[in-house]
GROMACS .gro file of C-alpha atoms in nm:
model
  331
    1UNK     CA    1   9.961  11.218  12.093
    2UNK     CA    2  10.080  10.847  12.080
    3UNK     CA    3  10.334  10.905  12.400
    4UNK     CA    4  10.126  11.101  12.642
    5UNK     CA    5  10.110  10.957  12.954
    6UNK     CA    6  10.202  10.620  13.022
    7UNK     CA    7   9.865  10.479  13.108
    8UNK     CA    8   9.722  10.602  12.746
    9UNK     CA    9  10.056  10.608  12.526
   10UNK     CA   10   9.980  10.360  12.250
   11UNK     CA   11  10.422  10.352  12.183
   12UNK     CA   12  10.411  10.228  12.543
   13UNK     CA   13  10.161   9.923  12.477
   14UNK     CA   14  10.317   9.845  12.135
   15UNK     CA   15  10.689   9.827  12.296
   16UNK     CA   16  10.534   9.632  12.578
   17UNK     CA   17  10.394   9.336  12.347
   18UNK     CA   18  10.770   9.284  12.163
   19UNK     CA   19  10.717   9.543  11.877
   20UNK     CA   20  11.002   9.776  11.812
   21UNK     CA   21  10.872  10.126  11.721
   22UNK     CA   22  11.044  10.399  11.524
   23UNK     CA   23  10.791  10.717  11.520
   24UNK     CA   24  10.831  11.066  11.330
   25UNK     CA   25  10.717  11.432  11.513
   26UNK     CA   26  10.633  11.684  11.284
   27UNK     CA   27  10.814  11.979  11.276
   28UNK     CA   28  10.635  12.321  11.275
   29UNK     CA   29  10.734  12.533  11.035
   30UNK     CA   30  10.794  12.859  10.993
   31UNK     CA   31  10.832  13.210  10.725
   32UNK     CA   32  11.147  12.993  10.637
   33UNK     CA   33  10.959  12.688  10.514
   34UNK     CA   34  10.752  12.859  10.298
   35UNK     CA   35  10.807  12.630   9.981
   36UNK     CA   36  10.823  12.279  10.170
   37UNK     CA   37  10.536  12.089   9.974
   38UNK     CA   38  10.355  11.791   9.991
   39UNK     CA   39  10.582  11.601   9.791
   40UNK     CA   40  10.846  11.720  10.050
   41UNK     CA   41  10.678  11.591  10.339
   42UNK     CA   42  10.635  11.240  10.163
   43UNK     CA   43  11.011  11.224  10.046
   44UNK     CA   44  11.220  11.401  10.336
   45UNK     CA   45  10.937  11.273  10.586
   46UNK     CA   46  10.789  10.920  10.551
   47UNK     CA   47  11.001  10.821  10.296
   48UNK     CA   48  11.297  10.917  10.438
   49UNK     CA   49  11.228  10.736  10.781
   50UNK     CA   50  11.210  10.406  10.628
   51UNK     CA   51  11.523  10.460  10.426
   52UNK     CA   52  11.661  10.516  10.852
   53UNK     CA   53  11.492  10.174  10.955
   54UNK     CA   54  11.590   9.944  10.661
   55UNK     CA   55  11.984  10.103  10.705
   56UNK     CA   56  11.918  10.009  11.121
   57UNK     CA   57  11.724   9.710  11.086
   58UNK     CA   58  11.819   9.557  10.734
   59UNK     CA   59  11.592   9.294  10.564
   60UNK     CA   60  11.309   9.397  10.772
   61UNK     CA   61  10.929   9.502  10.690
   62UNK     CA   62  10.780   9.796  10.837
   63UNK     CA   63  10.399   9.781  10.947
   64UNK     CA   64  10.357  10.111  10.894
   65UNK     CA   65  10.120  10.348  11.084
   66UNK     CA   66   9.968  10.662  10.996
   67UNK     CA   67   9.754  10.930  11.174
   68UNK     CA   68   9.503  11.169  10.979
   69UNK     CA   69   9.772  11.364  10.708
   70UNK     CA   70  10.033  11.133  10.822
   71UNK     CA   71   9.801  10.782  10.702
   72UNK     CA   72   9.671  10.988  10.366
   73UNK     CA   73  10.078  11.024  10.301
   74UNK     CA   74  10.139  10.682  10.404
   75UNK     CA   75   9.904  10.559  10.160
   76UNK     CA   76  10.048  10.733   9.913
   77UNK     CA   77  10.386  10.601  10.002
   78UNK     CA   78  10.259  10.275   9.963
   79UNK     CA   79  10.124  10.332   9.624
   80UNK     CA   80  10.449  10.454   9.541
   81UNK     CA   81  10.638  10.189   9.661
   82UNK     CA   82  10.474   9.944   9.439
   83UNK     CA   83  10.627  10.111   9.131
   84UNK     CA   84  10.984  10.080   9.210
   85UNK     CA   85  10.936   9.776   9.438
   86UNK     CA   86  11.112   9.855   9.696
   87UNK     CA   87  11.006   9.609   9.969
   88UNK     CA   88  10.954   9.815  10.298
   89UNK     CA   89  10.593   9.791  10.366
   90UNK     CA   90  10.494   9.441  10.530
   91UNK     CA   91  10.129   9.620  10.622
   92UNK     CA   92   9.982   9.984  10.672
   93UNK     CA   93   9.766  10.081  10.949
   94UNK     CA   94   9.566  10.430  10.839
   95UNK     CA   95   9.426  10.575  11.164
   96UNK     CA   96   9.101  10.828  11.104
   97UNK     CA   97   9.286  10.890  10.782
   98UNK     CA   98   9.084  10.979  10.432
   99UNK     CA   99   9.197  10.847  10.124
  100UNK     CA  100   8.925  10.966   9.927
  101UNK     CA  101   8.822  11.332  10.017
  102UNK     CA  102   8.469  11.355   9.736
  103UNK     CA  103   8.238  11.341  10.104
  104UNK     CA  104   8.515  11.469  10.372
  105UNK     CA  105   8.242  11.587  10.602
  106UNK     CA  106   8.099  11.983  10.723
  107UNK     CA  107   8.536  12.058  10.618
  108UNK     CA  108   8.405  12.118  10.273
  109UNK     CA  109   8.261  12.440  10.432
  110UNK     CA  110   8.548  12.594  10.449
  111UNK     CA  111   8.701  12.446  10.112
  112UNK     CA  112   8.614  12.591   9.770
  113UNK     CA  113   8.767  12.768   9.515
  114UNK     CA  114   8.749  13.094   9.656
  115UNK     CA  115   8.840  13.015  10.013
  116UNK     CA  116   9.159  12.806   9.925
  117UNK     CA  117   9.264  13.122   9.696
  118UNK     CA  118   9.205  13.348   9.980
  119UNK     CA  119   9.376  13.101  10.219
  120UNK     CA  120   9.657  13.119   9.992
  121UNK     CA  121   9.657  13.483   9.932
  122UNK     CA  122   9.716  13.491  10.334
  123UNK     CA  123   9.949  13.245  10.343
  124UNK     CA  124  10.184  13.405  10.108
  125UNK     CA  125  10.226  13.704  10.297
  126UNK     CA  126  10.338  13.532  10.596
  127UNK     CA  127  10.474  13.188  10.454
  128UNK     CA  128  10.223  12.958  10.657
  129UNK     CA  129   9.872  12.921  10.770
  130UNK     CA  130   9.875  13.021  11.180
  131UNK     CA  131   9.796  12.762  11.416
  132UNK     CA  132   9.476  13.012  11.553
  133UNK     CA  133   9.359  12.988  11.219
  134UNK     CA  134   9.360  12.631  11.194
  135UNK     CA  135   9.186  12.592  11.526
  136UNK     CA  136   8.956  12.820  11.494
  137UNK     CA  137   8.821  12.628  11.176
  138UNK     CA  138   8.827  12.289  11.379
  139UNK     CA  139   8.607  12.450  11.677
  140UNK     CA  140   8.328  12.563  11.457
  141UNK     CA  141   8.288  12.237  11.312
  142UNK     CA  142   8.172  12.124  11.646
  143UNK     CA  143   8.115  12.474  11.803
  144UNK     CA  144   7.838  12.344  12.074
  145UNK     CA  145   8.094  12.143  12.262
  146UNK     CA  146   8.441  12.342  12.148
  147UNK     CA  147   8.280  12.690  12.173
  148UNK     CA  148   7.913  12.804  12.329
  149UNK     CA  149   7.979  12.520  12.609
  150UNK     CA  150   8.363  12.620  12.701
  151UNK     CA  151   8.165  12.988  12.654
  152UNK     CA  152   7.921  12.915  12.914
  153UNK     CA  153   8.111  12.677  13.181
  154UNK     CA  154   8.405  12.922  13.218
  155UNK     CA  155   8.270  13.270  13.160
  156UNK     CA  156   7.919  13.269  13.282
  157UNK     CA  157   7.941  12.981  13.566
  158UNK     CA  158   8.274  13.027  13.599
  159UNK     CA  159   8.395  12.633  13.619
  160UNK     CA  160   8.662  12.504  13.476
  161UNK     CA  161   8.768  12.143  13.355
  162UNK     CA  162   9.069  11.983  13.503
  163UNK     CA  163   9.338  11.945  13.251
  164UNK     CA  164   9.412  11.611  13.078
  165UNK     CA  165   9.660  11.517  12.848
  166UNK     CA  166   9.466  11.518  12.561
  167UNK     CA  167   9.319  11.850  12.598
  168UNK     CA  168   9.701  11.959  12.649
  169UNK     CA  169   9.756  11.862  12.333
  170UNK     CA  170   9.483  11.985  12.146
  171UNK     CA  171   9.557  12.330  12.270
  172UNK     CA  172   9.923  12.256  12.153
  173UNK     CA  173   9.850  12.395  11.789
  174UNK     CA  174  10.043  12.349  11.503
  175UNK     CA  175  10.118  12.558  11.114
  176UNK     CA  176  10.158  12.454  10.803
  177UNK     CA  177  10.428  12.588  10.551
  178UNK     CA  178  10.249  12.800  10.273
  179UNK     CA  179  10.319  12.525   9.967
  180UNK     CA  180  10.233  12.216  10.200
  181UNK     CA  181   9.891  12.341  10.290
  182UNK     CA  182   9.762  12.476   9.929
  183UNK     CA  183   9.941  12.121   9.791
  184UNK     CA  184   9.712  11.973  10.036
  185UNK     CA  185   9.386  12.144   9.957
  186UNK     CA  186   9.404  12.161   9.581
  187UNK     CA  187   9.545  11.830   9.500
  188UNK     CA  188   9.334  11.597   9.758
  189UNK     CA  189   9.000  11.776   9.898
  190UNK     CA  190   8.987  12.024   9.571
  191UNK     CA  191   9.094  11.795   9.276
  192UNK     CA  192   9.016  11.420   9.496
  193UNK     CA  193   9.385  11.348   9.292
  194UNK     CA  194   9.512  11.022   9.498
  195UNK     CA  195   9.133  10.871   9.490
  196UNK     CA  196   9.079  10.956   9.104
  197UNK     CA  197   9.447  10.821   8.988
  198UNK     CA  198   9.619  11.184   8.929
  199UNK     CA  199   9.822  11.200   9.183
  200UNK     CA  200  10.183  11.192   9.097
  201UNK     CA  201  10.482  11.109   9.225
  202UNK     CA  202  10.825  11.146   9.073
  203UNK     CA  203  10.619  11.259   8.786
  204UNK     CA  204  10.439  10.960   8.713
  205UNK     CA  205  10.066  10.869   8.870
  206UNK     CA  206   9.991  10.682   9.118
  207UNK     CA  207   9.679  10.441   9.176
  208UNK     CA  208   9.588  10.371   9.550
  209UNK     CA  209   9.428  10.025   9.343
  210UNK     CA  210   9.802   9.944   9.345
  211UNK     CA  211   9.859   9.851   9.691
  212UNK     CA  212   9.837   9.464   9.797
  213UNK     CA  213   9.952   9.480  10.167
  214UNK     CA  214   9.737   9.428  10.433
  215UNK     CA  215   9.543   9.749  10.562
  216UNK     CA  216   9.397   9.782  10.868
  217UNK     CA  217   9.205  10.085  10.873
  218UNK     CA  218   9.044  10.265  11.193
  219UNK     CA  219   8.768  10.524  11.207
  220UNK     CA  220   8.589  10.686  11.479
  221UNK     CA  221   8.227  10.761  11.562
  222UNK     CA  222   8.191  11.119  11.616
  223UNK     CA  223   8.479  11.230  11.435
  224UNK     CA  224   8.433  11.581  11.306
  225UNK     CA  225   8.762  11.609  11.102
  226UNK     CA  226   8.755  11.267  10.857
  227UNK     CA  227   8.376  11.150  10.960
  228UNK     CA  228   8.434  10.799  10.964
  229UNK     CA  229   8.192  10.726  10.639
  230UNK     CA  230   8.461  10.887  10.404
  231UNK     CA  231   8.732  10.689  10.634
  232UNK     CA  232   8.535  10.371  10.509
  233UNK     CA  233   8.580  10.463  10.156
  234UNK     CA  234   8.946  10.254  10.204
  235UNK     CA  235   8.784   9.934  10.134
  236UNK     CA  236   8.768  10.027   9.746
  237UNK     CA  237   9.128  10.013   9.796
  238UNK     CA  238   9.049   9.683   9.569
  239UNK     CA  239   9.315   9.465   9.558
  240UNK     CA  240   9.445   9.460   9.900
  241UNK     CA  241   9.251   9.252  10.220
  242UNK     CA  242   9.145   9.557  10.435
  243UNK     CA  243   9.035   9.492  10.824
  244UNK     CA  244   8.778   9.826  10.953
  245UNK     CA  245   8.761   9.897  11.275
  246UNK     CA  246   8.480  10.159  11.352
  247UNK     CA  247   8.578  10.262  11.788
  248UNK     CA  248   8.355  10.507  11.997
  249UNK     CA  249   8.487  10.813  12.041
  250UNK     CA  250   8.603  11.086  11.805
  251UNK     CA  251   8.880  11.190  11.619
  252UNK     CA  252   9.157  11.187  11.881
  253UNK     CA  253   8.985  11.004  12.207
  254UNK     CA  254   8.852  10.706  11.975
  255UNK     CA  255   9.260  10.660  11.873
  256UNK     CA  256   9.394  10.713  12.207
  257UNK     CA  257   9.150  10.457  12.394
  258UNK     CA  258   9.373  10.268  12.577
  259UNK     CA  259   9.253   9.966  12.674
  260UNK     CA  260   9.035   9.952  13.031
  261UNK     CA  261   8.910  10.291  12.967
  262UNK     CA  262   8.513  10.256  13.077
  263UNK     CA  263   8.216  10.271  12.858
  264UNK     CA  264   8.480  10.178  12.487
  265UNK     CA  265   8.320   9.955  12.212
  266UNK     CA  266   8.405   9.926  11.850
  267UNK     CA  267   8.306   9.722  11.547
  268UNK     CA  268   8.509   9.539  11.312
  269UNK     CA  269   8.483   9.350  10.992
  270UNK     CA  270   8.727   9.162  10.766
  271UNK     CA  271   8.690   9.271  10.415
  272UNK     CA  272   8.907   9.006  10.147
  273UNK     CA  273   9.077   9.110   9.826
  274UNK     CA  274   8.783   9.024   9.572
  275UNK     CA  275   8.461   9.026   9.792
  276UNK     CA  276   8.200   9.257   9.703
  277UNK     CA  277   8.179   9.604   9.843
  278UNK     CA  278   7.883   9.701  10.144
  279UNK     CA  279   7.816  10.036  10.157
  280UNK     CA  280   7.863  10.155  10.553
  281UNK     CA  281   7.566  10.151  10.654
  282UNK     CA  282   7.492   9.817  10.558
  283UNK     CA  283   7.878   9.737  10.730
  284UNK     CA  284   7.796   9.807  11.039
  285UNK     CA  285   7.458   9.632  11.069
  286UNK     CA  286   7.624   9.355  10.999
  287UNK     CA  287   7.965   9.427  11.156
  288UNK     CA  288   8.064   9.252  11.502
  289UNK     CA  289   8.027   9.476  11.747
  290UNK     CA  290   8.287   9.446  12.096
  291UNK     CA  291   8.321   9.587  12.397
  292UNK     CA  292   8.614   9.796  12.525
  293UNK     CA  293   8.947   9.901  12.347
  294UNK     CA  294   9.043   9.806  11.988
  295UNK     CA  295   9.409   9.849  12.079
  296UNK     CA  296   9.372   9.466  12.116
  297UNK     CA  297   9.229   9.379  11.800
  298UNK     CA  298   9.511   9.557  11.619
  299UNK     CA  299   9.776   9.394  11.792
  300UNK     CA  300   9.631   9.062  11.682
  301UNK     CA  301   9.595   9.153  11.384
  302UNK     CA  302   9.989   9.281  11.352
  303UNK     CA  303  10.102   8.933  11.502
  304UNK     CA  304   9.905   8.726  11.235
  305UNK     CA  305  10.055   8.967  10.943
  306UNK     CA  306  10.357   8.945  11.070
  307UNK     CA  307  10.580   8.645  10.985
  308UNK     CA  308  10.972   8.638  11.144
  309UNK     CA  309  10.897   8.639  11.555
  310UNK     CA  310  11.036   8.898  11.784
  311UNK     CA  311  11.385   9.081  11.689
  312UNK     CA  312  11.603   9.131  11.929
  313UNK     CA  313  11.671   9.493  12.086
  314UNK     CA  314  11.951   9.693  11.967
  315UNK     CA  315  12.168  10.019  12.121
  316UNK     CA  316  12.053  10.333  11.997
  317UNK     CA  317  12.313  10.534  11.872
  318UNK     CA  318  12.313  10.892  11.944
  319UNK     CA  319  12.055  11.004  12.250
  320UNK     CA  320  11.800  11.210  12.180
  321UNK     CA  321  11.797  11.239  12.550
  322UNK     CA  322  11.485  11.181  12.793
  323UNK     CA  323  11.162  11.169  12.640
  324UNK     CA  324  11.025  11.329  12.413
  325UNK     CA  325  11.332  11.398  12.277
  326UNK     CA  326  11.533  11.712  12.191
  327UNK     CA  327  11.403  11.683  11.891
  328UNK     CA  328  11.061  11.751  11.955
  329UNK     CA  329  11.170  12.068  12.158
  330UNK     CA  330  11.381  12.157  11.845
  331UNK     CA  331  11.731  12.152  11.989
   0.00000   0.00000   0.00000
């Protein structure tokens, strides 16, 4: 979803203002990854890729990214990291990504005690949760535009949208492996683990009060999958200076809003390591509000946290070929 098209992919504007960009793509599992967990994912995953950029880039910090699952991992990477001080992270950017999942929004639906057992009941017999049934979860959340609209525009009036990129994508569904997906319901929206301190890592807890790099977190107006008030709970990450951007749109249009795209506005606000916390609604009365894209504002703010200038480009070793990579097609 970041390397669409090259008028919306946000690798494409990042590259073009000097920043080099490494980026994982998930994998999607099947009967065979069955027992990859969440602790799997953070290790092999995340933690793995920025073992691969210090090794090609040595002596360098990362300003780390992370999308929905991918920023809740990141932040717990960077909670991690400030146990065994390992260096990597210069910043983390957490796009539409919940730390704390006590209000995650009409999801909690579908999560209780009895659902997550049944969940895993059916994920056991066939080693990961199928990408219909993930969708179909999604689309009732906002079933007047994902289902009794699409019902009536192509079945009773029989019109049909042009295809985008975006909607490409969405219908490009993924699974989850069977241990990854109850890790990810019992220990964060379940048990709230990373938000409450119980969250462990190589057996000890970790404390998301922990992390002192910059944070610039993004949320999104209409978003149905992290509603963008339990996004904002970030800024009682307390002893870190956290910049909130709050962009029109929802969950994947207000990310991918390139700038020049018509009718795009955000607010932002800087929050400092010590002020006093303002509940959201009180934020964004007071927040600036600004028109257009907040690809800008990031950028900005990734210059003025990053000290060192531009790097020069190296030679990749090894192709992965023309993009996306083979890779991404699994070869």
């Amino acid at each position: 979803i970041m390397d669409l098209s090259p008028h919306n992919s946000l690798v494409r504007y990042l590259v073009g203002h000097g920043h080099t960009v490494f980026m994982i793509s998930w994998h999607n599992p099947t009967a065979d990854d069955r027992e990859l967990g969440l602790d799997d994912y953070l290790h092999e995953g995340v933690m793995c890729a920025f073992d691969t950029i210090r090794a090609r880039m040595p002596g360098r910090k990362v300003n780390a990214v992370g999308y929905c699952l991918g920023g809740t991992l990141l932040s717990i990477a960077a909670a991690a990291y400030e146990h065994d001080q390992r260096a990597y992270l210069n910043s983390i950017t957490l796009l539409a990504a919940q730390t704390d999942f006590s209000e995650a929004g009409e999801l909690m639906l579908f999560i209780d005690e009895s659902q997550v057992a049944w969940l895993e009941d059916l994920m056991w017999q066939q080693g990961y949760l199928d990408n219909r049934q993930m969708a179909g979860a999604f689309r009732l959340l906002r079933s007047n535009d994902l289902v009794w609209s699409v019902a009536v525009s192509h079945y009773l009036l029989g019109e049909r949208a042009p295809m985008t990129d975006l909607m490409a994508w969405n219908a490009d569904t993924t699974r989850m492996p069977y241990r990854m997906h109850s890790d990810y319901l019992r220990k964060l929206f379940l048990n709230n683990d990373l938000f409450s301190g119980r969250y462990r890592v190589n057996g000890r807890p970790i404390a998301l009060s922990d992390v002192h790099v910059p944070v610039f977190a993004v949320a999104t107006m209409t978003d149905h999958v992290a509603p963008w008030r339990s996004v904002y709970k970030v800024h009682l990450m307390s002893h870190c200076d956290v910049d909130f951007v709050l962009a029109s749109g929802g969950h994947n249009a207000g990310i991918i809003s390139e700038p020049g795209r018509p009718g795009r506005r955000y607010y932002t606000a800087t929050h400092h390591r010590g002020d006093r916390y303002t509940d959201p609604d009180k934020w964004i009365a007071l927040a600036d509000e600004k028109p257009g894209s907040w690809w800008p504002e990031w950028e900005a703010w990734l210059g003025r946290v990053s000290p060192g200038g531009m790097v020069p480009a190296s030679a990749v070793e090894g192709s992965l070929g023309a993009a996306p990579g083979r890779y991404v097609l699994e070869r």
